[in-house]
Coordinates of C-alpha atoms and ligand atoms in Angstrom, one line a residue:
M12 CA -41.9 -9.6 12.7
S13 CA -39.0 -9.3 10.4
A14 CA -35.3 -9.5 11.3
A15 CA -35.1 -6.0 9.9
D16 CA -36.9 -4.7 12.9
L17 CA -34.3 -6.3 15.2
S18 CA -31.3 -5.4 13.0
R19 CA -32.4 -1.8 13.2
A20 CA -32.0 -2.1 16.9
Q21 CA -28.6 -3.7 16.4
G22 CA -27.1 -1.1 14.2
P23 CA -25.5 -1.1 10.9
A24 CA -22.9 -3.0 8.9
P25 CA -20.3 -1.2 6.8
V26 CA -20.8 -0.1 3.2
T27 CA -18.6 1.8 0.8
G28 CA -19.6 4.6 -1.5
P29 CA -18.3 6.3 -4.6
R30 CA -15.5 8.7 -4.5
M31 CA -15.2 11.7 -6.6
T32 CA -12.3 12.8 -8.6
P33 CA -11.9 16.6 -8.5
P34 CA -10.2 18.1 -11.4
G35 CA -6.4 18.5 -11.5
R36 CA -5.5 16.8 -8.2
G37 CA -4.0 13.5 -7.1
G38 CA -4.0 11.7 -3.8
P39 CA -7.1 10.7 -1.8
M40 CA -10.3 11.9 -3.4
P41 CA -13.1 13.7 -1.6
I42 CA -16.4 11.8 -1.7
A43 CA -19.3 13.3 -3.7
V44 CA -21.5 14.1 -0.7
G45 CA -23.0 17.3 -1.9
K46 CA -22.6 20.9 -0.7
P47 CA -22.5 21.7 3.0
R48 CA -25.4 23.9 4.2
N49 CA -23.3 25.8 6.6
A50 CA -19.6 25.1 6.0
G51 CA -18.4 27.9 8.3
A52 CA -20.2 26.6 11.4
T53 CA -19.3 23.0 10.6
L54 CA -15.6 23.8 10.1
R55 CA -15.6 25.8 13.4
R56 CA -17.0 22.8 15.2
L57 CA -14.5 20.5 13.7
G58 CA -11.8 23.0 14.7
A59 CA -13.2 23.0 18.3
M60 CA -12.9 19.2 18.3
L61 CA -9.3 19.4 17.1
S62 CA -8.4 22.1 19.6
A63 CA -8.6 19.5 22.3
N64 CA -5.0 18.7 21.2
R65 CA -3.8 22.3 21.2
L66 CA -0.2 21.4 22.0
Q67 CA 0.1 19.1 19.1
I68 CA -1.3 21.7 16.8
V69 CA 1.0 24.4 17.9
L70 CA 4.0 22.0 17.6
A71 CA 2.9 20.9 14.1
L72 CA 2.6 24.6 13.1
S73 CA 6.0 25.5 14.4
F74 CA 7.6 22.5 12.6
T75 CA 5.9 23.5 9.4
L76 CA 7.1 27.1 9.7
G77 CA 10.6 25.9 10.4
S78 CA 10.7 23.4 7.6
V79 CA 9.4 25.9 5.0
T80 CA 11.7 28.7 6.1
L81 CA 14.8 26.4 5.9
S82 CA 14.0 24.9 2.6
T83 CA 13.1 28.3 1.1
L84 CA 16.6 29.6 1.9
G85 CA 18.2 26.8 -0.2
P86 CA 18.1 28.5 -3.7
W87 CA 19.2 31.8 -2.3
L88 CA 22.3 30.2 -0.6
L89 CA 23.0 28.3 -3.9
G90 CA 22.8 31.6 -5.7
R91 CA 25.4 33.1 -3.4
A92 CA 27.6 30.1 -4.1
T93 CA 27.3 30.7 -7.8
D94 CA 28.2 34.4 -7.3
L95 CA 31.2 33.3 -5.2
V96 CA 32.5 31.2 -8.1
I97 CA 31.6 33.7 -10.9
G98 CA 33.1 36.6 -8.9
A99 CA 36.4 34.8 -8.4
V100 CA 36.6 33.7 -12.1
S101 CA 35.7 37.1 -13.5
A102 CA 38.2 38.8 -11.2
S103 CA 40.8 36.1 -12.1
R104 CA 41.0 35.2 -8.4
A105 CA 41.4 31.8 -6.9
I106 CA 38.1 30.4 -5.9
D107 CA 37.6 30.3 -2.1
F108 CA 36.7 26.6 -1.8
G109 CA 36.5 26.9 2.0
A110 CA 33.7 29.5 1.8
L111 CA 32.1 27.6 -1.1
G112 CA 32.2 24.3 0.9
Q113 CA 30.7 26.0 4.0
L114 CA 27.9 27.4 1.9
L115 CA 27.1 24.0 0.3
L116 CA 27.3 22.2 3.7
L117 CA 24.9 24.8 5.1
V118 CA 22.5 24.2 2.2
G119 CA 22.7 20.4 2.8
A120 CA 22.2 20.8 6.6
L121 CA 19.2 23.1 6.1
Q122 CA 17.6 20.7 3.7
A123 CA 18.1 17.8 6.1
V124 CA 16.7 19.7 9.1
A125 CA 13.8 20.8 6.9
A126 CA 13.0 17.2 5.9
V127 CA 13.1 16.1 9.6
L128 CA 10.8 18.9 10.7
N129 CA 8.5 18.1 7.8
W130 CA 8.4 14.4 8.8
M131 CA 7.7 15.4 12.4
Q132 CA 4.8 17.7 11.5
A133 CA 3.3 14.9 9.3
W134 CA 3.6 12.4 12.2
L135 CA 2.0 14.9 14.6
I136 CA -0.9 15.7 12.3
N137 CA -1.4 12.0 11.5
G138 CA -1.8 11.3 15.2
L139 CA -4.1 14.3 15.6
V140 CA -6.4 13.3 12.8
Q141 CA -6.5 9.6 13.7
N142 CA -7.4 10.6 17.3
L143 CA -10.2 12.8 16.0
S144 CA -11.4 10.0 13.7
R145 CA -11.4 7.5 16.5
E146 CA -13.3 9.9 18.7
M147 CA -15.9 10.5 16.0
R148 CA -16.4 6.8 15.4
R149 CA -16.8 6.3 19.2
Q150 CA -19.3 9.1 19.5
A151 CA -21.3 7.8 16.4
E152 CA -21.3 4.3 17.8
D153 CA -22.6 5.5 21.2
K154 CA -25.1 7.7 19.5
L155 CA -26.6 4.9 17.4
A156 CA -27.2 3.0 20.6
R157 CA -29.1 6.0 22.0
L158 CA -31.2 6.8 19.0
P159 CA -34.8 5.8 19.0
L160 CA -36.0 3.3 16.4
P161 CA -38.4 5.9 14.8
W162 CA -35.2 7.8 13.8
F163 CA -33.9 4.7 12.0
D164 CA -37.3 4.3 10.3
R165 CA -36.9 7.7 8.7
Q166 CA -33.4 7.0 7.4
P167 CA -32.4 4.5 4.7
H168 CA -30.0 1.9 6.1
G169 CA -27.3 2.8 3.6
E170 CA -27.6 6.5 4.6
V171 CA -26.8 5.7 8.3
L172 CA -24.0 3.4 7.4
S173 CA -22.5 5.9 5.1
R174 CA -22.4 8.6 7.8
V175 CA -20.6 6.3 10.2
T176 CA -18.1 4.9 7.7
N177 CA -17.6 6.9 4.5
D178 CA -18.2 10.4 6.0
I179 CA -15.9 9.9 8.9
D180 CA -13.3 8.4 6.5
N181 CA -13.7 11.4 4.2
V182 CA -13.3 13.9 7.1
T183 CA -10.2 12.1 8.3
Q184 CA -8.5 11.9 4.9
S185 CA -9.4 15.5 4.0
L186 CA -8.2 16.9 7.3
Q187 CA -5.0 15.0 7.0
Q188 CA -4.4 16.7 3.6
L189 CA -5.7 20.1 4.7
L190 CA -3.7 20.3 7.8
S191 CA -0.4 19.0 6.4
Q192 CA -0.5 20.3 2.9
L193 CA -2.6 23.5 3.0
L194 CA -0.4 25.1 5.6
L195 CA 2.8 23.9 4.0
S196 CA 1.7 25.1 0.6
L197 CA 0.6 28.5 1.9
L198 CA 3.8 29.2 3.8
H199 CA 5.8 27.9 0.9
L200 CA 4.0 30.3 -1.4
I201 CA 4.6 33.2 0.9
G202 CA 8.2 32.3 1.4
V203 CA 8.9 32.0 -2.3
I204 CA 7.2 35.3 -3.2
A205 CA 9.0 37.1 -0.4
M206 CA 12.4 35.8 -1.6
M207 CA 11.5 36.7 -5.2
L208 CA 10.6 40.2 -4.1
L209 CA 13.9 40.5 -2.3
L210 CA 15.8 39.4 -5.3
S211 CA 14.0 41.4 -8.0
P212 CA 10.6 43.2 -7.5
L213 CA 10.1 43.7 -11.2
L214 CA 10.6 40.1 -12.2
A215 CA 8.6 39.0 -9.2
L216 CA 5.7 41.1 -10.5
A217 CA 5.9 39.3 -13.9
A218 CA 5.9 35.9 -12.2
V219 CA 2.9 36.8 -10.0
V220 CA 0.9 38.0 -13.0
S221 CA 1.5 34.8 -14.8
L222 CA 0.6 32.9 -11.7
S223 CA -2.7 34.7 -11.4
L224 CA -3.4 33.9 -15.1
S225 CA -2.8 30.2 -14.5
Y226 CA -5.0 30.2 -11.4
G227 CA -7.8 32.0 -13.2
L228 CA -7.7 29.5 -16.1
A229 CA -7.6 26.6 -13.7
R230 CA -10.7 27.9 -11.9
L231 CA -12.6 28.4 -15.1
L232 CA -11.9 24.9 -16.3
A233 CA -12.7 23.4 -12.9
M234 CA -16.0 25.2 -12.8
R235 CA -16.9 23.9 -16.3
S236 CA -15.9 20.3 -15.3
Q237 CA -17.7 20.3 -12.0
P238 CA -21.2 19.8 -13.3
L239 CA -19.9 17.0 -15.5
F240 CA -18.4 15.3 -12.4
V241 CA -21.7 15.6 -10.6
E242 CA -23.4 14.0 -13.6
Q243 CA -20.7 11.3 -13.8
W244 CA -21.4 10.3 -10.2
R245 CA -25.2 10.5 -10.6
W246 CA -24.9 8.1 -13.5
T247 CA -22.6 5.9 -11.6
G248 CA -25.2 5.6 -8.9
V249 CA -27.9 4.8 -11.4
L250 CA -25.7 2.2 -13.1
N251 CA -24.8 0.6 -9.8
G252 CA -28.4 0.3 -8.9
E253 CA -29.3 -1.3 -12.2
V254 CA -26.4 -3.8 -12.0
E255 CA -27.4 -4.7 -8.4
E256 CA -31.1 -5.0 -9.3
N257 CA -30.4 -7.1 -12.3
Y258 CA -27.9 -9.3 -10.5
T259 CA -30.0 -9.9 -7.4
G260 CA -33.2 -10.4 -9.4
H261 CA -31.4 -12.2 -12.2
S262 CA -33.8 -15.0 -12.6
L263 CA -36.9 -12.8 -12.1
V264 CA -35.7 -10.5 -14.8
K265 CA -35.5 -13.5 -17.1
V266 CA -38.7 -15.1 -16.0
F267 CA -40.8 -12.0 -16.6
G268 CA -39.1 -11.4 -19.9
H269 CA -37.6 -8.0 -18.9
R270 CA -34.2 -8.8 -20.3
Q271 CA -34.5 -6.4 -23.2
R272 CA -35.9 -3.6 -21.0
A273 CA -33.1 -4.1 -18.5
R274 CA -30.5 -4.1 -21.3
D275 CA -31.9 -0.8 -22.7
A276 CA -31.9 0.9 -19.3
F277 CA -28.4 -0.3 -18.7
E278 CA -27.3 1.0 -22.2
K279 CA -28.7 4.4 -21.4
S280 CA -27.0 4.7 -18.0
N281 CA -23.8 3.3 -19.5
R282 CA -23.8 5.9 -22.2
G283 CA -24.7 8.7 -19.7
L284 CA -21.8 7.7 -17.5
S285 CA -19.2 7.4 -20.3
D286 CA -20.3 10.8 -22.0
N287 CA -20.1 12.7 -18.7
A288 CA -16.9 11.0 -17.6
L289 CA -15.3 11.7 -21.0
G290 CA -16.2 15.5 -20.7
A291 CA -15.2 15.7 -17.1
Q292 CA -11.9 13.9 -17.6
F293 CA -11.1 15.9 -20.7
L294 CA -11.7 19.3 -19.0
S295 CA -9.9 18.4 -15.9
G296 CA -7.1 16.8 -17.9
V297 CA -6.6 20.1 -19.7
I298 CA -6.0 22.0 -16.5
Q299 CA -2.5 20.8 -15.7
P300 CA -1.1 21.2 -19.2
A301 CA -2.6 24.7 -19.4
I302 CA -1.0 25.7 -16.1
L303 CA 2.2 24.2 -17.3
C304 CA 2.1 26.1 -20.5
I305 CA 1.5 29.5 -18.9
G306 CA 4.2 28.7 -16.3
N307 CA 6.7 27.9 -19.1
L308 CA 5.9 31.1 -21.0
A309 CA 6.4 33.1 -17.7
Y310 CA 9.6 31.2 -17.2
I311 CA 11.0 32.2 -20.6
A312 CA 10.0 35.8 -19.9
V313 CA 11.8 35.7 -16.6
V314 CA 14.9 34.2 -18.1
I315 CA 15.1 36.8 -20.9
G316 CA 14.2 39.7 -18.5
G317 CA 16.7 38.4 -15.9
A318 CA 19.5 37.9 -18.5
L319 CA 19.0 41.6 -19.6
R320 CA 19.2 42.7 -16.0
V321 CA 22.3 40.7 -15.4
A322 CA 23.9 42.1 -18.6
S323 CA 23.0 45.6 -17.4
G324 CA 24.6 44.8 -14.0
A325 CA 21.3 45.3 -12.1
M326 CA 21.3 41.7 -10.9
T327 CA 24.0 39.1 -10.2
M328 CA 24.1 35.8 -12.0
G329 CA 23.6 33.9 -8.7
A330 CA 20.5 36.0 -7.9
L331 CA 19.1 35.2 -11.3
Q332 CA 19.8 31.5 -10.8
A333 CA 18.1 31.7 -7.4
F334 CA 15.1 33.6 -8.9
I335 CA 14.6 31.0 -11.6
Q336 CA 14.6 28.2 -9.0
Y337 CA 11.9 30.1 -7.1
V338 CA 9.8 30.6 -10.2
R339 CA 10.0 26.8 -10.7
Q340 CA 8.8 26.3 -7.1
L341 CA 5.9 28.6 -7.5
N342 CA 3.5 26.4 -9.4
Q343 CA 3.4 23.5 -7.0
P344 CA 1.9 25.3 -3.9
V345 CA -0.6 27.2 -6.1
S346 CA -2.0 24.0 -7.8
Q347 CA -2.1 22.3 -4.3
I348 CA -4.0 25.3 -2.7
S349 CA -6.4 25.5 -5.6
G350 CA -7.3 21.8 -5.2
M351 CA -7.9 22.3 -1.5
A352 CA -11.2 24.2 -2.1
A353 CA -12.8 21.0 -3.2
I354 CA -11.5 19.1 -0.2
V355 CA -12.7 21.7 2.2
Q356 CA -16.2 21.6 0.7
S357 CA -16.2 17.8 0.8
A358 CA -14.9 17.6 4.3
A359 CA -17.4 20.2 5.5
A360 CA -20.3 18.3 3.9
S361 CA -19.2 15.0 5.4
A362 CA -18.7 16.6 8.8
E363 CA -22.1 18.2 8.6
R364 CA -23.7 14.8 8.0
I365 CA -21.8 13.3 11.0
F366 CA -22.8 16.2 13.3
E367 CA -26.4 15.8 12.1
L368 CA -26.2 12.2 13.4
L369 CA -24.5 13.2 16.6
D370 CA -27.2 15.9 17.2
A371 CA -30.2 13.8 16.5
P372 CA -32.7 13.7 19.3
E373 CA -32.2 10.7 21.5
M374 CA -34.4 8.1 23.2
S375 CA -36.2 9.3 26.4
P376 CA -33.6 9.0 29.2
E377 CA -33.5 5.9 31.3
P378 CA -35.0 6.3 34.8
R379 CA -32.5 7.4 37.4
Q380 CA -33.2 4.5 39.7
P381 CA -34.5 1.8 37.4
V382 CA -36.7 -0.9 38.9
D383 CA -36.4 -4.5 38.1
A384 CA -38.2 -7.7 39.1
A385 CA -36.1 -9.5 41.7
K386 CA -37.5 -12.9 40.7
P387 CA -39.0 -12.5 37.3
L388 CA -42.1 -14.5 36.7
G389 CA -43.2 -13.4 33.3
H390 CA -46.5 -11.7 34.0
V391 CA -47.2 -9.2 31.2
A392 CA -50.1 -6.8 31.0
F393 CA -51.1 -4.2 28.4
E394 CA -53.4 -1.7 30.0
H395 CA -55.3 0.7 27.7
V396 CA -52.2 1.2 25.6
R397 CA -52.2 4.0 23.0
F398 CA -49.6 4.3 20.3
R399 CA -49.1 5.8 16.8
Y400 CA -46.0 5.6 14.6
D401 CA -47.3 8.6 12.7
P402 CA -49.2 11.1 14.8
A403 CA -51.7 11.6 11.9
R404 CA -52.4 7.8 11.5
P405 CA -54.3 6.1 14.4
L406 CA -53.0 2.7 15.4
F407 CA -53.3 1.4 18.9
E408 CA -56.2 3.4 20.6
D409 CA -57.0 1.2 23.6
V410 CA -55.2 -2.1 23.7
S411 CA -55.5 -4.3 26.8
L412 CA -54.4 -7.9 27.3
E413 CA -52.8 -10.0 29.9
A414 CA -50.4 -12.9 29.9
L415 CA -50.1 -14.8 33.2
P416 CA -46.8 -16.4 34.0
G417 CA -46.2 -19.5 31.9
Q418 CA -49.1 -18.8 29.5
T419 CA -49.0 -18.9 25.8
V420 CA -50.6 -15.9 24.1
A421 CA -51.1 -16.2 20.4
I422 CA -51.6 -13.0 18.4
V423 CA -53.4 -13.4 15.2
G424 CA -54.9 -11.0 12.6
P425 CA -54.5 -9.9 9.0
T426 CA -51.3 -8.2 7.8
G427 CA -50.8 -4.7 9.2
A428 CA -53.0 -5.5 12.2
G429 CA -50.4 -4.5 14.6
K430 CA -48.9 -7.8 15.8
T431 CA -45.3 -6.7 15.4
T432 CA -46.1 -3.4 16.9
L433 CA -47.3 -5.1 20.0
V434 CA -43.9 -6.8 20.4
N435 CA -42.1 -3.5 19.5
L436 CA -43.9 -1.8 22.4
L437 CA -43.4 -4.7 24.8
M438 CA -39.6 -4.6 24.2
R439 CA -39.7 -0.8 24.4
F440 CA -38.3 -0.4 20.8
Y441 CA -40.9 2.3 20.6
E442 CA -42.4 4.3 23.5
I443 CA -46.1 4.2 24.1
D444 CA -48.2 7.4 23.9
G445 CA -50.6 6.4 26.7
G446 CA -51.7 3.6 29.0
T447 CA -49.3 1.2 30.7
I448 CA -47.4 -1.9 29.9
R449 CA -46.4 -3.9 33.0
F450 CA -43.9 -6.7 33.5
D451 CA -44.5 -8.5 36.8
G452 CA -46.6 -5.6 37.8
I453 CA -43.9 -3.0 37.2
D454 CA -44.5 -0.2 34.7
T455 CA -41.9 -1.0 32.0
R456 CA -41.1 2.7 31.7
T457 CA -39.6 2.6 35.2
M458 CA -37.3 -0.2 34.1
A459 CA -34.0 0.2 32.2
R460 CA -34.4 -0.9 28.6
E461 CA -31.5 -3.3 28.8
G462 CA -32.8 -4.7 32.1
L463 CA -36.3 -5.2 30.6
R464 CA -35.0 -6.8 27.4
R465 CA -32.9 -9.3 29.3
H466 CA -36.1 -11.0 30.4
F467 CA -37.1 -11.6 26.8
G468 CA -36.0 -14.0 24.1
M469 CA -36.9 -13.7 20.5
V470 CA -37.1 -16.2 17.6
L471 CA -37.9 -14.3 14.4
Q472 CA -39.1 -15.5 11.0
D473 CA -35.9 -14.4 9.3
A474 CA -33.5 -16.6 11.2
W475 CA -30.8 -14.0 12.0
L476 CA -27.3 -15.5 12.2
F477 CA -23.9 -13.9 12.3
G478 CA -20.6 -14.8 10.8
G479 CA -19.0 -17.3 13.1
T480 CA -19.2 -21.0 14.0
I481 CA -22.4 -22.9 14.7
R482 CA -21.2 -23.1 18.3
D483 CA -20.8 -19.3 18.5
N484 CA -24.2 -18.8 17.1
I485 CA -25.9 -21.0 19.7
A486 CA -23.8 -19.5 22.5
Y487 CA -24.8 -16.0 21.5
G488 CA -27.9 -16.5 23.7
K489 CA -25.8 -16.8 26.8
A490 CA -22.4 -15.2 27.2
D491 CA -20.9 -17.8 29.6
A492 CA -22.5 -20.9 28.0
T493 CA -20.6 -24.1 28.7
E494 CA -20.0 -26.8 26.0
A495 CA -22.5 -29.0 27.8
E496 CA -25.2 -26.3 27.8
I497 CA -24.6 -25.7 24.1
L498 CA -24.9 -29.4 23.3
E499 CA -28.0 -29.7 25.5
A500 CA -29.7 -26.8 23.6
A501 CA -28.6 -28.3 20.3
R502 CA -30.0 -31.7 21.1
A503 CA -33.3 -30.4 22.5
C504 CA -33.8 -28.2 19.4
H505 CA -32.8 -30.9 16.9
V506 CA -29.8 -28.9 15.8
D507 CA -27.5 -31.8 16.7
D508 CA -29.3 -34.0 14.1
F509 CA -27.9 -32.0 11.2
V510 CA -24.7 -30.7 12.8
H511 CA -23.1 -34.0 13.6
V512 CA -23.1 -35.0 9.9
L513 CA -21.3 -31.8 8.9
P514 CA -17.6 -32.4 8.4
Q515 CA -16.6 -29.6 10.8
G516 CA -19.5 -30.2 13.2
Y517 CA -20.1 -27.4 15.6
D518 CA -17.0 -25.6 14.3
T519 CA -18.6 -25.2 10.9
V520 CA -18.2 -21.5 10.0
L521 CA -21.4 -19.7 8.8
D522 CA -21.6 -16.4 7.1
E523 CA -24.2 -13.9 8.2
N524 CA -26.7 -15.3 5.7
G525 CA -26.2 -18.8 7.2
S526 CA -25.6 -20.1 3.6
G527 CA -24.9 -23.8 3.6
L528 CA -27.9 -24.3 6.0
S529 CA -31.5 -24.7 5.0
L530 CA -34.1 -22.2 6.2
G531 CA -35.5 -24.8 8.6
Q532 CA -32.0 -25.5 10.0
R533 CA -31.4 -21.9 10.5
Q534 CA -34.6 -21.6 12.4
L535 CA -33.7 -24.5 14.6
L536 CA -30.4 -22.8 15.3
T537 CA -32.1 -19.6 16.4
I538 CA -34.5 -21.6 18.6
A539 CA -31.5 -23.3 20.2
R540 CA -30.1 -19.9 20.9
A541 CA -33.2 -18.8 22.7
F542 CA -33.3 -22.1 24.5
I543 CA -29.8 -21.6 26.0
A544 CA -30.7 -18.1 27.1
R545 CA -33.7 -19.4 29.1
P546 CA -35.6 -16.1 29.0
V547 CA -38.6 -15.6 31.2
V548 CA -40.7 -14.4 28.3
L549 CA -40.5 -15.7 24.7
I550 CA -41.5 -13.9 21.5
L551 CA -41.9 -16.3 18.7
D552 CA -42.7 -15.2 15.2
E553 CA -44.0 -18.2 13.4
A554 CA -42.4 -18.9 10.1
T555 CA -44.6 -18.3 7.1
S556 CA -42.0 -19.5 4.7
S557 CA -42.4 -23.1 3.7
V558 CA -39.8 -25.6 4.9
D559 CA -40.1 -29.3 4.2
T560 CA -42.7 -31.1 6.3
R561 CA -40.2 -33.0 8.4
T562 CA -38.2 -29.9 9.3
E563 CA -41.5 -28.1 10.0
I564 CA -42.5 -30.7 12.5
L565 CA -39.0 -30.5 14.2
V566 CA -39.3 -26.6 14.3
Q567 CA -42.8 -26.9 15.8
R568 CA -41.6 -29.5 18.3
A569 CA -38.6 -27.3 19.3
M570 CA -40.8 -24.3 19.7
A571 CA -43.2 -26.2 21.8
L572 CA -40.4 -27.3 24.1
L573 CA -39.1 -23.8 24.3
R574 CA -42.5 -22.5 25.2
S575 CA -43.1 -24.9 28.0
G576 CA -43.0 -23.4 31.4
R577 CA -42.5 -19.8 30.2
T578 CA -44.7 -16.9 29.1
S579 CA -44.8 -16.8 25.3
F580 CA -46.2 -14.5 22.8
V581 CA -46.6 -16.3 19.5
I582 CA -47.2 -14.2 16.4
A583 CA -49.2 -16.9 14.5
H584 CA -49.8 -17.1 10.8
R585 CA -51.5 -20.6 10.8
L586 CA -54.2 -21.1 13.3
S587 CA -53.6 -24.9 13.4
T588 CA -50.5 -24.3 15.4
I589 CA -52.0 -22.2 18.2
R590 CA -55.2 -24.0 19.0
D591 CA -53.9 -25.0 22.4
A592 CA -52.8 -21.4 23.3
D593 CA -54.1 -20.2 26.7
L594 CA -55.1 -16.9 25.1
I595 CA -55.7 -16.0 21.5
V596 CA -55.8 -12.3 20.7
Y597 CA -57.3 -11.3 17.4
M598 CA -56.2 -7.9 16.1
E599 CA -57.3 -5.7 13.2
N600 CA -56.1 -2.2 12.4
G601 CA -54.4 -1.9 15.7
N602 CA -57.4 -2.9 17.8
V603 CA -57.9 -6.0 19.8
I604 CA -61.2 -7.3 18.3
E605 CA -61.5 -10.5 20.2
Q606 CA -59.6 -12.5 22.8
G607 CA -60.1 -15.8 24.5
S608 CA -59.4 -19.5 24.1
H609 CA -59.8 -21.2 20.8
D610 CA -63.0 -22.9 21.9
A611 CA -64.5 -19.7 23.3
L612 CA -63.6 -17.7 20.1
M613 CA -65.0 -20.4 17.8
A614 CA -68.2 -20.4 19.8
R615 CA -68.5 -16.6 19.3
R616 CA -68.5 -17.1 15.6
G617 CA -66.8 -13.8 15.1
A618 CA -63.7 -12.6 13.3
Y619 CA -61.5 -15.4 14.6
W620 CA -64.0 -18.0 13.5
R621 CA -64.2 -16.5 10.0
L622 CA -60.4 -16.6 9.8
D623 CA -60.4 -20.2 10.9
Q624 CA -63.0 -21.1 8.3
F625 CA -60.9 -19.3 5.7
Q626 CA -57.8 -21.2 6.7
V627 CA -59.4 -24.7 7.0
P628 CA -58.5 -25.9 3.5
A629 CA -54.8 -24.8 4.1
N630 CA -54.8 -26.5 7.5
A631 CA -56.5 -29.7 6.4
Ligands
LIG702 N1 -41.8 1.7 11.7 C1 -43.0 2.0 11.2 N2 -43.3 3.3 11.0 C2 -44.6 3.7 10.6 N3 -45.6 2.8 10.4 C3 -45.4 1.5 10.7 C4 -44.1 1.1 11.1 N4 -44.1 -0.3 11.3 C5 -45.4 -0.6 11.1 N5 -46.1 0.4 10.7 C6 -47.6 0.4 10.3 O1 -48.3 0.0 11.5 C7 -49.3 -0.9 11.1 C8 -49.1 -2.2 11.9 O2 -47.9 -2.8 11.4 P1 -47.4 -4.2 12.0 O3 -46.1 -4.4 11.4 O4 -47.5 -4.1 13.5 O5 -48.4 -5.2 11.5 P2 -48.4 -6.8 11.5 O6 -49.7 -7.2 12.1 O7 -47.2 -7.3 12.3 O8 -48.3 -7.2 10.0 P3 -47.6 -8.5 9.3 O9 -48.4 -9.7 9.7 O10 -47.7 -8.1 7.9 O11 -46.2 -8.5 9.8 C9 -49.2 -1.1 9.6 O12 -50.2 -0.2 9.1 C10 -47.9 -0.6 9.3 O13 -47.9 0.0 8.0

């Protein structure tokens, strides 16, 4: 059995993925996660999740409205101040500095209040979105623990990890932007257009026409650049894959003389990436200058038209000044709103992937009143067990075997025989389709999964360690392990032999690959971990990988000690190590072909005998 089987049960580790740069927009970028299938329904569901904090949303909306209204009044009041000065000068009157001061103070106060309201809405929305993000992570984490292993089999690991990390992250960042900026920009746009219409409907029309032109052009360029961005990220993925493959298989690439082929493939991907990135960046880079250019032309038209209206007395100088300021403010909300479409799409696609995970069918529910063995003895029995991973591919059709308390049962057979599957079913990583598996006479389906698994200890081929000290790695087997127990386990399993020569001893920090320790040492460490847990039933997956002879003897010795006095299932790859097992079960294509003691099976001269003959030279 590989550690992958176990790690599937233990859930994912974080990964990061590429982020996509949409045209003409700064700030956090949406991830290239594809198009949502049903954006409307997904956004409604997101909205329903957000509506749990209705009060915060209403407050944030009110603050935004207040902030935009106050800041939009600024240019108009300044225009009135200008008219006050010009009116006094042209009528050769003294300037009313009192009124002027009041107007300027009012503008300053309005801007200050608007800034405070703006800050408060950002703070509220930040809290709102972070709450949602935390809730989504919590739900995803809970869900992963409830999903059956077959679900994980169908998903690439990276895909699951990406949903829990990148997608939630993307939804959070996008919502943050959407909620704070979209509304602000929309209200700002409405406010500015309303003020312009009030000041001069004719000039307002000219400004709105120019605005529509810039928007149309921006959309056209964005549509052209979009496929190039998609290609850019596709090539980035290909290139990343190649770099990873060539880096991890560096020596193999060289040994098999594939260096030139790897270089050619890399060159192709590298060119694909740079060509598409160049096109995408060029088109998206043109958007801002084009908008700016149209905006400037409109600005000139407004200034000339406005000046003519002032000259004809249809408009005051202050009104023109205010109008020009509003024209200047028009572009920003428009470009922000146009960039939001990409964020909405990206957020909806990510949210859809998260909801897919949250809605995936779960494991069969736990029994209402789970049964457990009061004094577990370790009696395990498979009774006519039927099981298929794939309904169309038969595997276990009628498997029966029994391990009495304290017995060692060795499971042997060619690759793909079903040895790991037997363990998967025993631990209820998968549910059987028929028959019964009993633990101390209790049908395991009537036990809680956690409760059942507590009786088992596993030592797998791929010695699974986690980032932490050697002490932590041993103590992982027992939550409240004392120092004396850790030392006892370490000594019994020959871990102490190599740890006491390490400069940091038991405080030596390992990474999750256990680098710094040999394979044999890592195996000894996992044996010590099982030793300290003192489970009733042991599952040992014998190492096939070669370790040096001395370490192998130590591993064998530690495993033998671990087995003594407890029921053990040993997935054996070398028959020499299981000759003294109480029961040897020979499997092939999911069927138990033979079972009995070594001597009995040898006497039968069947499949086991043939396997033994085949292995003799290796064992000799
Ligand atoms: N998660 C899975 N989904 C679908 N089929 C699977 C899954 N795991 C194993 N199988 C299939 O079930 C059969 C038994 O596999 P299993 O891993 O139990 O064999 P094994 O005897 O442990 O092999 P090995 O000695 O190579 O580890 C194989 O045909 C395998 O392809």
